[in-house]
């Protein structure tokens, strides 16, 4: 799927006074008293809305909640207003509908920086039918469209897909981008053995996913409401448990396919059954083949937990969607808690990549206080599973494509290209990154000798001429004379924050086993590169959303007309990193009108189990610093007196 245009490419000129239709996934779990039990999806939607408000936009926020059939008060978005208002710092206005006269009036009355939350779009059956007339009505109150609903990106609905026919530009929100950045990388080339754990209650939609998962995973663990259809298909009695009668044949064929493909398909051997669907139900543990009449299975049993844990111990990548049981009731939370604990343990002690997706699954992990320990918490359940299957998500496909450009190192010009696959980005960046180092070294005249070594290797601009140390020993100054309208200190502060964020990702990963695959002939790429780049991008985009950015992993994004170009090497020295050899760094530089303006390199020193970092920064006219102390190029002209830095 081609890269999508980001909301970060929209500047104040595009947004001030404009009504922006933002589709978020605010499908959060609510308890019987309509209290939010997990606000992850609301919190995740905030950066995009805040960004738009800061730029003077008027935000019309839309979402679904649950799967209502027609107008159902239980599924109203009204209970979300206080938390949304608190997180956004504005009083969110709530409409009673998502289309119609009242919405038109409220939208027209919105002030710059105001937010109008529409009522559940699924109160209309036309939403899920992707009815063009309904989409047109939704779109009619806005000027442009932002889709940040990653959790619903696998649905071609009116508010996720249909509206893009009526609103332009139609761009991706920050959450959508962040999710795609992480998940596409992590699931495209997972470190094997790869396990998927699928549970929850959306049996009819997710049972279909299993077939495609069999082609990707080595271990498939089933739990939650999913299992009873399989038991019934095998001839077991299932009492009053959740069963999809019309999927029995599918369940049988999936068991056979798993066998044929050599995938270890694990169903719980025992289950916890209840006499009713309630927190205070009578409960007991029984073999999966002996569910008594009139009872329903609400959790997996202790034997199953043991078998699942042992299977997970052998895996290096695990994706989990759907709780193992009705974890909302304490009595039936043991299976879900045990899996959450197991995944947290595997992530922290063995460096296993763990991805938890889905509204309720994430809620369960949050409830257990383990979310921080997982590799990635995704706001998408079904969406992340479909991504894993290799499917194209219609909500993403419908968005405008990012303008793709190629950078010519001769000067700061960007040449649009027809297609720009990863390799092409990479080829483009490689010389440019070296160019950046050499130029920054030369520019400040005070770069550490390490960079001067690179200078000696020559600049790709001219095969070793400009930017290199000349015969007379002088370093030509090619820095931008100014950092432009942004003061050097501000630019440096953001570069340093960004580099620090990237370095934290690397520090977290440096002693753990890595998921390495090959991007080019001898070029290692790890998940860490990608994660480091995504956190760096988050910092940069938040502060300078309209700057142009060249990242080694993601290519070019941002406003082509920007006078600033950021060059990001999120893990400079991946091969060294991958082998624990102490010479790698996070390198970030900014050019103003094509000339180096500022840069920071966070270098990793030390060695396995005793890593530390050294931060080198420089800005045009502002000198160079190492860990905050000013540094100078040696004045010596004798090679024998040179001291090489690393
Ligand atoms: N055995 C079971 N019988 C009935 N419901 C179950 C059972 N096990 C789990 N559940 C319910 O499944 C629900 C969550 O399922 P769901 O498929 O929605 O997962 P999710 O993580 O929210 O994914 P998504 O984001 O795709 O909705 C929970 O509310 C839980 O109570
Ligand atoms: O919870 C989810 O996975 C999303 O909000 C999508 O919901 P849906 O499965 O009801 O479309
Ligand atoms: Mg759910």
XYZ file of C-alpha atoms and ligand atoms in Angstrom:
689
model
C 0.000 0.000 0.000
C 1.456 3.364 -0.997
C 2.295 5.792 1.804
C -0.600 8.000 2.776
C -0.645 11.735 3.180
C -0.392 12.724 6.805
C -2.377 15.286 8.733
C 1.074 16.644 9.604
C 1.390 17.931 6.043
C -1.464 20.350 6.703
C -0.379 23.740 7.918
C -2.241 26.644 9.441
C -3.075 27.972 5.993
C -4.967 24.747 5.238
C -6.646 24.527 8.605
C -7.435 27.854 10.239
C -11.192 28.315 10.293
C -11.737 25.042 8.399
C -14.174 22.374 9.514
C -12.353 19.072 9.718
C -14.291 15.799 9.848
C -12.188 13.544 12.046
C -13.128 9.854 12.149
C -11.726 8.372 15.321
C -12.266 4.957 16.904
C -13.804 5.880 20.246
C -15.293 2.409 20.625
C -14.293 2.118 24.279
C -15.609 -0.417 26.754
C -18.343 0.930 29.082
C -19.723 -0.785 32.179
C -23.412 -1.158 33.036
C -23.415 2.318 34.562
C -22.076 3.732 31.263
C -18.690 4.379 32.887
C -15.628 4.095 30.650
C -13.597 1.128 31.852
C -10.620 1.767 29.590
C -9.904 5.078 27.874
C -6.934 3.960 25.743
C -8.722 4.682 22.466
C -9.782 8.152 23.612
C -6.270 9.032 24.740
C -4.854 7.717 21.490
C -7.134 10.001 19.474
C -6.067 13.155 21.265
C -2.799 14.127 19.454
C -4.490 14.493 16.061
C -7.417 16.524 17.403
C -5.136 18.729 19.495
C -2.911 19.345 16.507
C -5.895 20.466 14.438
C -7.194 22.705 17.217
C -3.801 24.331 17.668
C -3.855 25.194 13.968
C -7.221 26.941 14.372
C -9.392 24.218 12.865
C -12.958 23.406 13.914
C -13.144 19.701 14.613
C -16.186 17.556 13.908
C -15.425 14.269 15.600
C -17.210 11.070 14.595
C -17.049 7.484 15.798
C -19.034 4.325 16.271
C -19.483 2.552 19.584
C -20.404 -1.110 19.751
C -22.609 -2.770 17.187
C -26.034 -1.160 17.711
C -29.023 -2.077 15.608
C -30.622 1.334 15.107
C -30.698 4.053 17.765
C -29.755 2.393 21.071
C -29.149 4.692 24.092
C -26.724 2.137 25.579
C -24.403 2.821 22.653
C -24.529 6.612 22.799
C -21.215 8.480 22.696
C -22.478 10.947 25.323
C -20.649 9.276 28.261
C -17.370 10.084 26.483
C -17.830 13.866 26.529
C -16.375 14.619 29.998
C -13.198 12.567 29.424
C -12.714 13.930 25.916
C -13.169 17.503 27.151
C -10.691 16.915 29.940
C -8.049 15.413 27.649
C -8.477 18.036 24.928
C -8.756 20.973 27.286
C -11.898 22.278 25.546
C -15.598 21.882 26.233
C -16.667 19.314 23.675
C -20.151 19.996 22.287
C -22.282 16.864 21.782
C -24.818 16.491 18.984
C -27.856 14.231 19.351
C -27.355 12.843 15.874
C -24.575 12.482 13.328
C -26.416 14.062 10.389
C -29.308 16.481 9.974
C -30.336 19.987 10.853
C -29.102 20.119 14.426
C -25.666 18.895 13.358
C -25.567 21.500 10.575
C -26.390 24.268 13.046
C -23.878 23.122 15.647
C -21.197 22.735 12.998
C -21.895 26.210 11.642
C -21.681 27.659 15.149
C -18.306 26.038 15.890
C -15.520 28.468 16.699
C -11.886 28.002 15.758
C -10.433 25.527 18.243
C -13.886 24.073 18.987
C -14.923 20.394 18.943
C -18.299 18.944 18.045
C -18.768 15.245 18.825
C -21.354 13.550 16.620
C -23.597 10.801 17.939
C -22.766 7.168 17.081
C -22.592 6.856 13.284
C -23.809 3.240 13.554
C -27.230 4.427 14.704
C -27.805 4.486 10.920
C -27.634 1.165 9.089
C -26.358 3.191 6.119
C -23.037 3.604 7.925
C -22.064 -0.059 7.667
C -23.604 -0.304 4.189
C -21.294 2.504 3.098
C -24.318 4.244 1.600
C -23.082 7.103 -0.633
C -26.023 9.384 0.248
C -25.349 8.947 3.943
C -21.619 9.544 3.408
C -22.470 12.708 1.503
C -24.604 13.923 4.411
C -21.831 13.249 6.904
C -19.360 15.073 4.695
C -21.638 18.015 3.965
C -20.811 19.826 7.226
C -17.027 19.724 6.773
C -14.276 20.986 4.460
C -11.709 18.229 4.772
C -11.225 14.764 6.248
C -8.834 13.109 8.648
C -9.077 9.398 9.384
C -7.469 8.457 12.670
C -9.648 5.404 13.319
C -7.074 2.657 12.902
C -9.278 0.265 14.878
C -11.993 0.629 12.224
C -9.736 0.904 9.171
C -10.669 -2.650 8.120
C -14.285 -1.565 7.619
C -15.358 0.068 4.354
C -18.054 2.129 6.046
C -19.515 5.516 5.186
C -17.487 7.411 7.791
C -14.249 5.534 7.086
C -14.364 5.129 3.322
C -17.461 6.733 1.799
C -16.734 10.283 2.980
C -13.392 10.352 1.168
C -15.378 10.669 -2.079
C -16.749 13.995 -0.872
C -13.976 15.553 1.217
C -10.519 16.526 0.010
C -7.897 16.384 1.208
C -8.497 13.111 2.975
C -5.485 12.385 5.132
C -4.274 9.990 7.815
C -4.171 11.046 11.452
C -1.120 10.570 13.661
C -2.496 7.479 15.406
C -3.327 5.813 12.100
C 0.201 6.461 10.900
C 1.830 5.323 14.105
C -0.098 2.051 14.093
C 0.707 1.338 10.470
C 4.353 2.265 10.947
C 4.713 -0.226 13.759
C 2.451 -3.042 12.674
C 3.399 -3.249 9.022
C 7.033 -3.598 10.052
C 6.428 -6.020 12.887
C 4.034 -8.417 11.197
C 5.483 -8.384 7.673
C 8.606 -10.182 8.794
C 7.964 -11.574 12.236
C 10.708 -13.350 14.061
C 9.727 -17.006 14.128
C 8.223 -18.992 15.762
C 5.241 -16.696 15.420
C 2.083 -17.180 17.485
C -1.369 -15.639 17.287
C -3.800 -15.809 20.179
C -7.391 -15.194 19.151
C -10.274 -14.972 21.584
C -13.087 -12.581 22.392
C -16.687 -12.582 21.329
C -16.651 -11.524 17.657
C -16.673 -15.140 16.570
C -18.335 -14.791 13.192
C -15.975 -12.074 11.965
C -12.777 -13.380 13.458
C -13.196 -17.070 12.697
C -12.726 -16.109 9.046
C -9.377 -14.550 9.821
C -8.067 -17.816 11.190
C -7.745 -19.408 7.772
C -5.353 -16.715 6.577
C -3.511 -16.742 9.882
C -2.689 -20.399 9.310
C -0.469 -19.327 6.452
C 1.466 -16.922 8.680
C 1.788 -18.431 12.125
C 3.473 -21.442 13.682
C 1.223 -21.564 16.721
C -2.434 -20.560 16.890
C -4.047 -20.418 20.296
C -7.808 -20.086 20.537
C -9.743 -18.920 23.569
C -12.718 -16.775 24.547
C -16.036 -17.246 22.813
C -14.198 -18.611 19.764
C -13.693 -22.117 21.090
C -17.220 -23.454 21.435
C -17.889 -23.469 17.713
C -14.819 -25.699 17.385
C -15.938 -27.979 20.216
C -19.389 -28.346 18.757
C -17.880 -29.098 15.366
C -15.935 -31.937 17.063
C -19.158 -33.337 18.502
C -18.839 -32.038 22.083
C -21.801 -30.697 24.028
C -21.343 -26.968 24.689
C -24.363 -26.137 26.864
C -25.387 -22.516 26.567
C -21.954 -21.326 25.384
C -21.525 -18.896 22.511
C -21.713 -20.839 19.237
C -21.854 -19.788 15.602
C -23.998 -22.597 14.173
C -23.295 -21.638 10.576
C -19.530 -21.781 11.074
C -19.327 -25.412 12.220
C -18.067 -26.708 8.887
C -15.553 -23.913 8.711
C -14.290 -24.836 12.182
C -13.808 -28.483 11.124
C -11.978 -27.504 7.965
C -9.732 -25.115 9.920
C -8.632 -27.910 12.239
C -7.773 -30.036 9.190
C -5.975 -27.201 7.429
C -3.896 -26.476 10.533
C -2.834 -30.137 10.601
C -1.941 -30.109 6.924
C 0.091 -26.931 7.277
C 1.902 -28.125 10.394
C 0.504 -25.278 12.481
C 0.025 -26.097 16.117
C -3.642 -25.191 16.690
C -4.322 -25.199 20.411
C -7.818 -25.313 21.861
C -8.276 -25.273 25.643
C -8.470 -28.730 27.164
C -10.554 -27.451 30.073
C -12.954 -24.563 30.594
C -14.522 -22.631 33.450
C -18.289 -22.868 33.132
C -21.019 -20.756 34.714
C -24.713 -21.304 35.351
C -25.509 -17.786 34.089
C -23.797 -14.809 32.438
C -23.169 -12.793 35.599
C -20.386 -11.773 37.970
C -21.926 -13.805 40.789
C -22.634 -16.916 38.722
C -21.943 -20.414 40.086
C -18.783 -21.666 38.414
C -16.682 -24.814 38.053
C -13.847 -26.127 35.909
C -14.666 -29.011 33.579
C -12.934 -30.832 30.708
C -13.723 -29.205 27.370
C -15.539 -32.398 26.370
C -17.819 -32.344 29.414
C -19.630 -29.015 29.511
C -22.849 -29.728 31.412
C -26.230 -28.964 29.922
C -27.492 -25.477 30.727
C -23.994 -24.169 31.648
C -21.888 -21.813 29.574
C -18.113 -21.602 29.114
C -16.805 -18.218 30.250
C -13.072 -18.812 30.661
C -10.294 -21.230 29.806
C -9.230 -23.608 32.585
C -5.898 -24.107 34.426
C -4.721 -27.014 32.227
C -5.271 -24.892 29.149
C -3.321 -21.996 30.685
C -0.421 -24.365 31.337
C -0.399 -25.742 27.783
C -0.740 -22.248 26.264
C 2.107 -20.900 28.411
C 4.416 -23.727 27.372
C 3.656 -23.151 23.702
C 4.227 -19.405 24.055
C 7.591 -20.049 25.703
C 8.852 -21.313 22.334
C 7.787 -18.209 20.357
C 9.576 -15.015 19.397
C 6.662 -12.954 18.094
C 3.159 -13.071 19.560
C 0.067 -11.167 18.503
C -2.981 -11.297 20.760
C -6.513 -10.221 20.010
C -9.545 -11.091 22.072
C -9.662 -11.959 25.790
C -9.528 -15.606 26.891
C -12.708 -15.210 28.911
C -15.263 -12.790 30.266
C -12.506 -10.950 32.146
C -14.915 -8.174 33.149
C -16.159 -10.635 35.814
C -13.433 -11.422 38.346
C -14.366 -15.126 38.403
C -13.664 -15.517 34.707
C -10.559 -13.340 34.384
C -7.903 -15.933 35.243
C -7.218 -17.063 31.655
C -6.893 -13.523 30.331
C -4.710 -12.449 33.265
C -2.441 -15.455 32.866
C -1.873 -14.738 29.173
C -1.248 -11.048 29.908
C 1.331 -11.975 32.563
C 2.980 -14.525 30.303
C 3.361 -12.051 27.446
C 4.721 -9.345 29.763
C 7.250 -11.828 31.142
C 8.342 -12.984 27.691
C 8.755 -9.384 26.515
C 10.829 -8.261 29.442
C 12.941 -11.349 30.029
C 13.378 -12.786 26.535
C 12.856 -9.810 24.257
C 9.891 -11.474 22.552
C 7.874 -9.074 20.379
C 4.353 -8.895 21.818
C 1.529 -7.018 20.144
C -1.822 -6.630 21.873
C -4.672 -5.360 19.737
C -8.339 -4.681 20.344
C -10.504 -2.527 22.569
C -11.248 -5.181 25.174
C -7.926 -7.003 24.985
C -6.062 -3.759 25.652
C -8.514 -2.951 28.443
C -7.702 -6.310 30.049
C -3.959 -5.699 29.805
C -4.377 -2.170 31.202
C -6.494 -3.537 34.032
C -3.707 -5.970 34.875
C -1.250 -3.018 34.874
C 0.885 -4.711 32.213
C 0.403 -2.504 29.148
C 3.770 -0.762 29.615
C 5.574 -4.082 29.454
C 4.288 -5.128 26.019
C 6.144 -4.293 22.791
C 3.122 -2.606 21.214
C -0.384 -1.827 22.336
C -2.554 -1.417 19.286
C -5.932 0.296 19.217
C -6.972 -2.134 16.488
C -8.183 -5.677 17.122
C -9.804 -6.837 13.901
C -7.794 -4.198 12.036
C -4.446 -5.501 13.237
C -5.480 -9.094 12.468
C -6.424 -8.123 8.923
C -3.167 -6.279 8.516
C -1.436 -9.429 9.686
C -3.322 -11.420 7.065
C -1.765 -9.125 4.469
C -5.071 -7.467 3.600
C -5.343 -3.892 2.452
C -7.399 -1.854 4.886
C -10.116 0.057 2.986
C -10.076 2.976 5.435
C -6.396 3.476 4.676
C -6.622 2.753 0.959
C -9.201 5.522 0.483
C -6.887 8.247 1.796
C -4.814 10.551 -0.381
C -1.403 9.259 -1.250
C 1.627 10.981 0.155
C 3.405 13.082 -2.387
C 6.553 11.137 -3.056
C 9.761 12.849 -3.858
C 13.361 12.026 -4.522
C 16.076 14.180 -3.109
C 19.011 15.085 -5.248
C 21.982 15.645 -3.024
C 23.372 18.433 -5.241
C 20.971 20.848 -3.698
C 17.780 20.814 -1.771
C 15.437 19.930 -4.616
C 12.828 17.225 -4.507
C 11.915 15.400 -7.626
C 8.557 13.603 -7.542
C 8.836 9.955 -8.484
C 6.175 7.578 -9.741
C 6.865 4.931 -7.185
C 9.247 4.900 -4.337
C 9.693 1.482 -2.787
C 11.684 1.011 0.367
C 14.885 0.223 -1.476
C 14.648 3.409 -3.442
C 14.162 5.470 -0.296
C 17.127 3.728 1.139
C 19.366 4.331 -1.833
C 18.345 7.926 -1.742
C 19.026 8.334 1.908
C 22.311 6.537 2.219
C 24.455 8.999 0.309
C 22.442 11.829 1.744
C 23.059 10.779 5.282
C 26.802 10.601 4.662
C 26.533 13.913 2.908
C 24.824 15.344 5.952
C 27.589 14.231 8.252
C 30.358 15.511 6.059
C 28.653 18.816 5.500
C 27.895 19.324 9.137
C 31.446 18.506 10.003
C 32.715 20.983 7.510
C 30.033 23.503 8.266
C 30.777 24.051 11.884
C 34.507 23.633 11.549
C 34.302 22.139 14.982
C 32.929 18.697 14.477
C 34.606 15.798 16.278
C 37.354 13.989 14.358
C 35.048 11.016 13.864
C 33.119 13.055 11.375
C 36.332 14.213 9.835
C 37.057 10.597 9.072
C 33.879 10.530 7.097
C 34.923 13.753 5.435
C 37.992 11.960 4.249
C 35.834 9.305 2.679
C 34.466 12.061 0.530
C 31.104 13.591 -0.074
C 28.730 11.860 -2.458
C 27.991 15.231 -3.938
C 31.271 15.476 -5.735
C 33.166 12.265 -5.145
C 35.213 13.737 -2.344
C 35.641 17.382 -3.253
C 33.340 19.840 -1.573
C 33.078 19.289 2.116
C 36.316 17.360 2.331
C 39.360 18.676 4.132
C 41.368 20.480 1.519
C 45.089 20.056 0.917
C 45.771 23.275 2.757
C 44.044 21.751 5.813
C 41.203 24.241 5.734
C 37.654 23.047 6.143
C 35.326 24.871 3.771
C 32.320 26.267 5.601
C 29.182 25.236 3.824
C 26.721 25.595 6.677
C 23.581 27.555 6.311
C 24.422 31.071 7.467
C 21.271 30.970 9.563
C 18.787 28.533 11.031
C 16.017 30.600 9.405
C 12.954 31.830 11.287
C 13.439 29.139 13.926
C 16.142 30.036 16.455
C 19.013 27.548 16.669
C 18.221 26.809 20.309
C 14.634 25.823 19.503
C 15.698 23.653 16.573
C 18.351 21.973 18.691
C 15.955 21.398 21.572
C 13.594 19.481 19.294
C 16.422 17.573 17.585
C 17.787 16.572 20.948
C 14.390 15.519 22.277
C 13.817 13.479 19.135
C 17.273 11.881 19.267
C 16.770 11.111 22.944
C 13.447 9.407 22.201
C 15.118 7.287 19.494
C 18.055 6.508 21.782
C 15.674 5.341 24.511
C 14.143 2.846 22.103
C 17.601 1.560 21.206
C 18.732 1.432 24.827
C 15.644 -0.603 25.652
C 16.481 -3.062 22.867
C 20.231 -3.189 22.870
C 20.710 -6.236 25.064
C 17.692 -8.124 23.793
C 17.558 -10.640 20.961
C 16.730 -8.934 17.695
C 14.415 -9.520 14.813
C 16.775 -9.071 11.900
C 15.960 -9.260 8.244
C 17.715 -8.124 5.149
C 16.771 -4.956 3.325
C 19.605 -4.913 0.868
C 22.517 -7.196 0.115
C 24.450 -6.451 3.278
C 22.192 -4.122 5.082
C 20.567 -5.266 8.285
C 17.331 -3.779 9.393
C 15.892 -4.468 12.795
C 12.554 -3.677 14.316
C 14.453 -1.254 16.479
C 15.312 0.949 13.467
C 11.636 1.233 12.697
C 10.511 1.864 16.220
C 13.253 4.418 16.774
C 12.235 6.246 13.600
C 8.584 6.268 14.570
C 9.227 7.835 17.993
C 11.588 10.384 16.432
C 8.963 11.271 13.843
C 6.388 11.712 16.558
C 8.534 14.303 18.353
C 9.451 16.171 15.175
C 5.956 16.166 13.683
C 4.415 17.375 16.903
C 6.638 20.467 16.949
C 7.131 21.047 13.235
C 4.239 19.318 11.446
C 4.828 21.219 8.224
C 8.533 20.449 7.809
C 9.790 18.000 5.210
C 11.288 14.852 6.721
C 13.504 12.201 5.202
C 13.651 9.071 7.332
C 15.795 6.089 6.489
C 12.964 3.629 7.025
C 9.869 5.550 5.981
C 11.169 7.776 3.190
C 10.007 11.307 2.577
C 7.007 12.840 4.288
C 5.831 16.349 4.940
C 5.469 19.555 3.051
C 7.646 19.699 -0.059
C 7.590 23.475 0.084
C 9.061 23.622 3.555
C 12.390 25.403 3.880
C 13.442 22.843 6.422
C 14.488 19.296 5.657
C 15.034 16.824 8.485
C 17.282 13.853 7.818
C 16.834 10.995 10.227
C 18.997 7.960 10.594
C 17.161 6.282 13.461
C 19.846 3.681 14.028
C 23.071 4.624 12.320
C 25.204 1.489 12.391
C 22.535 -1.177 12.428
C 25.050 -3.931 11.771
C 27.095 -2.929 14.794
C 23.935 -2.658 16.879
C 22.737 -6.053 15.724
C 25.997 -7.615 16.833
C 26.404 -5.603 20.034
C 29.537 -3.925 18.638
C 29.859 -0.533 20.303
C 29.652 1.871 17.420
C 26.171 2.949 16.497
C 24.105 6.044 17.004
C 20.936 7.981 16.382
C 21.781 10.718 13.875
C 19.454 13.590 13.113
C 20.203 16.681 11.075
C 18.193 19.604 9.771
C 18.913 21.577 6.637
C 17.625 25.066 6.102
C 17.156 25.855 2.402
C 19.362 22.903 1.559
C 22.224 23.781 3.858
C 23.090 22.151 7.159
C 21.666 24.081 10.074
C 21.774 21.805 13.090
C 22.357 18.219 14.085
C 22.581 15.807 16.981
C 24.220 12.415 17.138
C 23.592 10.207 20.158
C 26.415 7.731 20.102
C 26.275 4.458 22.030
C 29.411 3.625 23.937
C 30.323 0.945 26.420
C 29.399 -2.570 25.467
C 26.977 -5.384 26.112
C 25.181 -4.939 29.451
C 27.011 -1.667 30.216
C 25.821 0.706 27.531
C 25.809 4.441 27.929
C 25.523 7.314 25.468
C 27.371 10.399 24.403
C 25.467 13.230 22.744
C 27.136 15.461 20.190
C 25.267 18.484 18.843
C 26.073 21.341 16.536
C 24.218 24.249 15.031
C 25.042 26.763 12.402
C 27.042 29.555 14.040
C 26.430 28.008 17.442
C 29.455 25.703 17.671
C 29.545 22.082 18.640
C 29.011 20.411 21.990
C 29.661 17.004 23.453
C 27.428 16.144 26.404
C 26.821 19.879 26.809
C 30.498 20.875 26.752
C 31.866 22.954 23.894
C 34.285 21.062 21.665
C 36.823 22.104 19.047
C 38.628 20.533 16.156
C 42.241 19.818 17.025
C 44.601 22.504 15.756
C 47.348 19.960 15.030
C 48.575 19.539 11.456
C 50.622 16.399 12.170
C 49.010 13.050 11.485
C 51.042 11.515 14.326
C 49.349 13.898 16.738
C 45.853 13.049 15.588
C 43.689 11.234 18.031
C 40.922 9.355 16.357
C 37.551 9.572 18.018
C 36.310 5.993 18.136
N -16.383 -17.400 26.541
C -16.879 -16.203 26.272
N -18.191 -16.034 26.081
C -18.721 -14.834 25.829
N -18.007 -13.728 25.728
C -16.692 -13.828 25.904
C -16.071 -15.065 26.188
N -14.751 -14.843 26.326
C -14.549 -13.526 26.147
N -15.704 -12.909 25.898
C -15.940 -11.446 25.688
O -15.279 -10.984 24.529
C -15.266 -9.584 24.599
C -14.147 -9.019 23.786
O -14.151 -9.554 22.481
P -13.685 -8.726 21.201
O -13.673 -9.699 20.061
O -14.510 -7.518 21.084
O -12.187 -8.380 21.588
P -11.395 -7.009 21.403
O -10.075 -7.204 22.029
O -12.233 -5.889 21.914
O -11.242 -6.920 19.834
P -11.904 -5.823 18.838
O -11.097 -4.587 19.021
O -11.780 -6.452 17.496
O -13.318 -5.630 19.288
C -15.138 -9.251 26.082
O -16.139 -8.332 26.428
C -15.323 -10.591 26.785
O -16.190 -10.542 27.885
O -13.415 -2.717 18.341
C -13.018 -2.756 17.172
O -12.287 -3.666 16.749
C -13.349 -1.621 16.255
O -13.902 -0.550 16.943
C -14.230 -2.086 15.115
O -15.427 -2.555 15.601
P -16.310 -3.609 14.744
O -15.597 -4.922 14.825
O -17.629 -3.617 15.454
O -16.368 -3.091 13.357
Mg -14.121 -5.380 21.268
